[in-house]
Amino acid sequence: MKKFSFSVLSERQRLAELLRCCSKKWLLNQGLQVHGAVVKGGLGFDLMLNNDLIDMYGKCGRVNAACAVFDRMLERNVVSWTALMCGHIQNDNAEESLFLLSQMGLSDVKPNQFTFSMNLKACSMLNLSDTGMQIHDTCVKTGFDMVIVVGNSIVNMYSKCGRINEAARMFDVMPVRNLVSWNSMIAGYNIAGLGKKAVVLFQKMLENEQAPDEFTFTSILKACSGLGAIKEGSQIHAFLATSGFPYLITTSIAGALIDHYVKCGKLCEARRVFGQIEQKHVISWSALILGNAQEGNLAEAMDLFKQLRGSDIQPDGFALSSMIGVFADFALVEQGKQMHAYTIKVPSGLEISVCNSIVDMYLKCGMMGEAERFFAEMAMRDVFSWTIMINGYGKHGLGKEAVFLINKMQSNNIEPDDVTYLAVLLACSHSGLIEEGQEYFSRLCSDHRIKARVEHYACMVDLLGRAGRLKEAKDIIDCMPLKPNIGIWQALLSACRIHADVELGIEVGEILLRLDGDNPVNYVMLSNIYADAGYWNECERVRELVKTKRLKKEAGRSWVEIDKEVHFFYGGDDTHPLIEKIHEVLKEMEKKMKEELGYVYGMKYVLRDVEEESKEESLRFHSEKLAIGLALVCGGWEKSGGVIRVFKNLRICGDCHQFIKGLSKILQLVFLVRDANRFHRFENGLCSCRDYW
C-alpha cells in the first residue's frame, strides 16, 4: 500500500472536507476550484476524493461532470457507484440509476444498504413495482431486507407503486421500526385511499410510544379529511394544542388542519385556525381559498385571493394553479382571463403547472382558440400539457385534431402516459373514429411501460357501442383481463338504449343493479330502456324500486356568466329575480319553434303519470333552459361574439338537446353547452355531438 507523508495526508483530508462543504451547500463554483486543486496536487486518482467529487457534482446538478469523474476512476468501491446513483436520482433520472445497478452487478463491487435503498426509491419514482420486487428479493437473499433503511425503502416503494398489501407485509415483519417506518406506512394507506387503516395505524404508533413529527400529523390529518372524520381530526387538533407542538408555525400542519375542517364542512373552524396563524404561509391561504371554492362559496374564495394578492406573500405555482382550476371547473371566463393576466406579472406564473392550468381553463370555458394560442406560445411543454390539449379536443368533439396532436407529441420525443392514451381514446370515441381508436388501444396494449386500465377498455366499449357494434363491445368486457367496473357497464347500457337493443340492455341493466344497487342513475337508465321499448309495467317496477330504496339523483344545476356575474339555476328553480321574464322568453321561443320547426316536447323525459300540461311545464323548468332564458333576457350573447355559454353539472337531457338545436336555428346564435360528458356546440340546428352523447 502506498504511504503518504503527513503533509500529503492533511492536504488530502482538507480537500475532502472542502468538497463535502461544497456538496452540502451546493457551492458549484467553489467545488470546481477544489477539483482543480485536487488535480494540481496529484490526487486526481484518489478514491476518496473522487467519491467526494461525484457526490458534489451530483448535488450541484452537474451529473455529466460526476459521470466524467466516475469514468476516469482506476478503482471504484460501493461508495463510488452509490454516489453516482444518488446524483442521477436527485436530478430526476431514476432510469440511469437502475441501469448503473445492473452494471454494478457485472463488477466485483457488492451493493450495500444505501445502494439498495437508493434504487428502491428509483423504482417508486418510475412506478416499477416488478423491478422493485426483484430488488426486494435480492435484499432478502443477502439479509439487507432487515436493515431498517432498506426495510423503510421497501415499504415506501410498494406504497407508491400501489402494492399496499406487500407494503403492509414488509412493515409487519420489520424487526425494528423507526419514525420513517411508521410515516411511510401511514402515507401508503393514504395513497391507497385507506384512510381508516391510516388512522388505526396512527393510534398503534402512539401506543408504541413513537413520537409523531410534522410529516405524521400532516399525513393523518389528510386521512381524516378524506374520511370526513371530524371527530378524529378535532382530537388531533386538541392533541397538537395541548402538547405544545408548534403547529401554528408549522406550515404543512396548519395547512392540513385548515384543509381538514374545510373538507368536513366546518368552514368556521377553518377560518378560526387561519386567523390564529401569525405568519400566514401560502399553503394556509391556498387551503382556505380552495375550501371555500369547493363548498360553492366563490365570492368568499375570490375575496380571500384578493387579500392574498394584497399581502406580502407571493402566491406560488400551486396557489395559482389551484385558483385557475376553480375558475376552470365553474367555467368563470372573465375571472379566468383576469387570473391569466395576473400570472404574467409574477415569477411563479411561468411555472409549467400554471401554464397547463391556463390551457385547461380556456378549454373548460369553451374557448378553444385561446387555448390553442396559449399552448402554441408555451416555452416548455410536458406530458401533462399535451394530454390536457388532447383531452380538450376530445371534449369538443375534435377527434382528428386530438389524433394529430398525439402524433406531434411523440415526434417531439414525449411519450404518452396512461392518461394521454385515455384522452385520445375518449377523443376517438366522441368523434366516432373507430380505426384510430383501435390503433391507439393496440399501441397501449403493446407499450410495456404502461398497463391498460379498466377505463381504457371502457373507451373501446363506448367507441364500438356508438357505432352499433354491441356484440364486439360486449366481447371486450367478457374477454378483458380486468374486472369490469360500473362505468364500463354503464357505457354499454347507454349504447343499448341508443341502438334499441332491448334484450342486451335488460341483461346489462340487471347486472348494474346487482353491482351498484344504490346508484339512482342505473335505475333511470334501465327504466328508460323499458320505456323506449314500451314495457311500461317493467318501467314502473324499476321506478318503484327507486322510491322504495329512497334513492335520489344528484340535483341538476346549470349556470351562466353575464357581466362577470355567475347565475346558478336548479331544476324547477323559481328564485331568480328575473324568473317571470325568463319564462316569458322561453314560452315565446317555444311558440316560434313549434311554428317554424314543428318542435314537440320530448315527453319521454318526464314521468308517465303526469298530465300533459304539467309535463311541458316540467321540461321548461330544466336548469339549462332557465340559464339560456336568462342569457336571452339580458342579451348575454351580444358581448360574447354571438355565443351563449352554459354549463351543467349533469348530462344534458334529450328534450333540452332538441330544444337548443332548434333555438340555434331560429335565432341564428351559437350555444356552447358543457355537460358532465363533453361540450355541445349548437349551430344552425345541428350539434357537434351528432346527437350521441
mmCIF file with all atom_site columns, N, CA, C and O in Angstrom, residues 464-470 494-502 692:
data_model
loop_
_atom_site.group_PDB
_atom_site.id
_atom_site.type_symbol
_atom_site.label_atom_id
_atom_site.label_alt_id
_atom_site.label_comp_id
_atom_site.label_asym_id
_atom_site.label_entity_id
_atom_site.label_seq_id
_atom_site.pdbx_PDB_ins_code
_atom_site.Cartn_x
_atom_site.Cartn_y
_atom_site.Cartn_z
_atom_site.occupancy
_atom_site.B_iso_or_equiv
_atom_site.pdbx_formal_charge
_atom_site.auth_seq_id
_atom_site.auth_comp_id
_atom_site.auth_asym_id
_atom_site.auth_atom_id
_atom_site.pdbx_PDB_model_num
ATOM 1  N N  . LEU A 1 464 ? -67.148 1.331  -29.753 1.00 0.00 ? 464 LEU A N  1
ATOM 2  C CA . LEU A 1 464 ? -67.857 0.322  -30.547 1.00 0.00 ? 464 LEU A CA 1
ATOM 3  C C  . LEU A 1 464 ? -69.370 0.426  -30.347 1.00 0.00 ? 464 LEU A C  1
ATOM 4  O O  . LEU A 1 464 ? -70.151 0.235  -31.288 1.00 0.00 ? 464 LEU A O  1
ATOM 5  N N  . GLY A 1 465 ? -69.767 0.750  -29.120 1.00 0.00 ? 465 GLY A N  1
ATOM 6  C CA . GLY A 1 465 ? -71.193 0.900  -28.836 1.00 0.00 ? 465 GLY A CA 1
ATOM 7  C C  . GLY A 1 465 ? -71.825 2.017  -29.630 1.00 0.00 ? 465 GLY A C  1
ATOM 8  O O  . GLY A 1 465 ? -72.939 1.884  -30.160 1.00 0.00 ? 465 GLY A O  1
ATOM 9  N N  . ARG A 1 466 ? -71.120 3.137  -29.753 1.00 0.00 ? 466 ARG A N  1
ATOM 10 C CA . ARG A 1 466 ? -71.633 4.271  -30.532 1.00 0.00 ? 466 ARG A CA 1
ATOM 11 C C  . ARG A 1 466 ? -71.861 3.873  -31.988 1.00 0.00 ? 466 ARG A C  1
ATOM 12 O O  . ARG A 1 466 ? -72.778 4.364  -32.640 1.00 0.00 ? 466 ARG A O  1
ATOM 13 N N  . ALA A 1 467 ? -70.985 2.979  -32.480 1.00 0.00 ? 467 ALA A N  1
ATOM 14 C CA . ALA A 1 467 ? -71.084 2.553  -33.877 1.00 0.00 ? 467 ALA A CA 1
ATOM 15 C C  . ALA A 1 467 ? -72.109 1.431  -34.061 1.00 0.00 ? 467 ALA A C  1
ATOM 16 O O  . ALA A 1 467 ? -72.285 0.924  -35.173 1.00 0.00 ? 467 ALA A O  1
ATOM 17 N N  . GLY A 1 468 ? -72.762 1.016  -32.978 1.00 0.00 ? 468 GLY A N  1
ATOM 18 C CA . GLY A 1 468 ? -73.761 -0.047 -33.072 1.00 0.00 ? 468 GLY A CA 1
ATOM 19 C C  . GLY A 1 468 ? -73.182 -1.440 -33.054 1.00 0.00 ? 468 GLY A C  1
ATOM 20 O O  . GLY A 1 468 ? -73.909 -2.423 -33.248 1.00 0.00 ? 468 GLY A O  1
ATOM 21 N N  . ARG A 1 469 ? -71.886 -1.546 -32.791 1.00 0.00 ? 469 ARG A N  1
ATOM 22 C CA . ARG A 1 469 ? -71.228 -2.856 -32.771 1.00 0.00 ? 469 ARG A CA 1
ATOM 23 C C  . ARG A 1 469 ? -71.271 -3.410 -31.343 1.00 0.00 ? 469 ARG A C  1
ATOM 24 O O  . ARG A 1 469 ? -70.252 -3.559 -30.664 1.00 0.00 ? 469 ARG A O  1
ATOM 25 N N  . LEU A 1 470 ? -72.483 -3.682 -30.897 1.00 0.00 ? 470 LEU A N  1
ATOM 26 C CA . LEU A 1 470 ? -72.715 -4.017 -29.496 1.00 0.00 ? 470 LEU A CA 1
ATOM 27 C C  . LEU A 1 470 ? -72.134 -5.373 -29.108 1.00 0.00 ? 470 LEU A C  1
ATOM 28 O O  . LEU A 1 470 ? -71.654 -5.558 -27.981 1.00 0.00 ? 470 LEU A O  1
ATOM 29 N N  . SER A 1 494 ? -75.801 2.437  -22.161 1.00 0.00 ? 494 SER A N  1
ATOM 30 C CA . SER A 1 494 ? -76.144 3.638  -22.915 1.00 0.00 ? 494 SER A CA 1
ATOM 31 C C  . SER A 1 494 ? -76.207 3.334  -24.412 1.00 0.00 ? 494 SER A C  1
ATOM 32 O O  . SER A 1 494 ? -77.115 3.789  -25.119 1.00 0.00 ? 494 SER A O  1
ATOM 33 N N  . ALA A 1 495 ? -75.261 2.534  -24.889 1.00 0.00 ? 495 ALA A N  1
ATOM 34 C CA . ALA A 1 495 ? -75.252 2.150  -26.303 1.00 0.00 ? 495 ALA A CA 1
ATOM 35 C C  . ALA A 1 495 ? -76.462 1.285  -26.645 1.00 0.00 ? 495 ALA A C  1
ATOM 36 O O  . ALA A 1 495 ? -77.054 1.422  -27.727 1.00 0.00 ? 495 ALA A O  1
ATOM 37 N N  . CYS A 1 496 ? -76.833 0.414  -25.724 1.00 0.00 ? 496 CYS A N  1
ATOM 38 C CA . CYS A 1 496 ? -78.016 -0.443 -25.949 1.00 0.00 ? 496 CYS A CA 1
ATOM 39 C C  . CYS A 1 496 ? -79.266 0.404  -26.121 1.00 0.00 ? 496 CYS A C  1
ATOM 40 O O  . CYS A 1 496 ? -80.130 0.108  -26.959 1.00 0.00 ? 496 CYS A O  1
ATOM 41 N N  . ARG A 1 497 ? -79.379 1.456  -25.342 1.00 0.00 ? 497 ARG A N  1
ATOM 42 C CA . ARG A 1 497 ? -80.563 2.307  -25.452 1.00 0.00 ? 497 ARG A CA 1
ATOM 43 C C  . ARG A 1 497 ? -80.580 3.058  -26.786 1.00 0.00 ? 497 ARG A C  1
ATOM 44 O O  . ARG A 1 497 ? -81.603 3.120  -27.471 1.00 0.00 ? 497 ARG A O  1
ATOM 45 N N  . ILE A 1 498 ? -79.435 3.617  -27.151 1.00 0.00 ? 498 ILE A N  1
ATOM 46 C CA . ILE A 1 498 ? -79.364 4.377  -28.400 1.00 0.00 ? 498 ILE A CA 1
ATOM 47 C C  . ILE A 1 498 ? -79.722 3.501  -29.597 1.00 0.00 ? 498 ILE A C  1
ATOM 48 O O  . ILE A 1 498 ? -80.431 3.927  -30.510 1.00 0.00 ? 498 ILE A O  1
ATOM 49 N N  . HIS A 1 499 ? -79.228 2.263  -29.589 1.00 0.00 ? 499 HIS A N  1
ATOM 50 C CA . HIS A 1 499 ? -79.442 1.377  -30.738 1.00 0.00 ? 499 HIS A CA 1
ATOM 51 C C  . HIS A 1 499 ? -80.599 0.395  -30.517 1.00 0.00 ? 499 HIS A C  1
ATOM 52 O O  . HIS A 1 499 ? -80.755 -0.568 -31.275 1.00 0.00 ? 499 HIS A O  1
ATOM 53 N N  . ALA A 1 500 ? -81.393 0.642  -29.471 1.00 0.00 ? 500 ALA A N  1
ATOM 54 C CA . ALA A 1 500 ? -82.631 -0.111 -29.211 1.00 0.00 ? 500 ALA A CA 1
ATOM 55 C C  . ALA A 1 500 ? -82.407 -1.621 -29.113 1.00 0.00 ? 500 ALA A C  1
ATOM 56 O O  . ALA A 1 500 ? -83.223 -2.410 -29.587 1.00 0.00 ? 500 ALA A O  1
ATOM 57 N N  . ASP A 1 501 ? -81.284 -2.017 -28.506 1.00 0.00 ? 501 ASP A N  1
ATOM 58 C CA . ASP A 1 501 ? -81.052 -3.439 -28.252 1.00 0.00 ? 501 ASP A CA 1
ATOM 59 C C  . ASP A 1 501 ? -81.613 -3.747 -26.865 1.00 0.00 ? 501 ASP A C  1
ATOM 60 O O  . ASP A 1 501 ? -80.897 -3.721 -25.852 1.00 0.00 ? 501 ASP A O  1
ATOM 61 N N  . VAL A 1 502 ? -82.905 -4.027 -26.834 1.00 0.00 ? 502 VAL A N  1
ATOM 62 C CA . VAL A 1 502 ? -83.609 -4.186 -25.563 1.00 0.00 ? 502 VAL A CA 1
ATOM 63 C C  . VAL A 1 502 ? -83.105 -5.408 -24.793 1.00 0.00 ? 502 VAL A C  1
ATOM 64 O O  . VAL A 1 502 ? -82.879 -5.347 -23.580 1.00 0.00 ? 502 VAL A O  1
ATOM 65 N N  . TYR A 1 692 ? -75.251 12.054 -30.295 1.00 0.00 ? 692 TYR A N  1
ATOM 66 C CA . TYR A 1 692 ? -74.823 10.886 -29.495 1.00 0.00 ? 692 TYR A CA 1
ATOM 67 C C  . TYR A 1 692 ? -73.922 11.412 -28.393 1.00 0.00 ? 692 TYR A C  1
ATOM 68 O O  . TYR A 1 692 ? -72.834 11.905 -28.655 1.00 0.00 ? 692 TYR A O  1
#
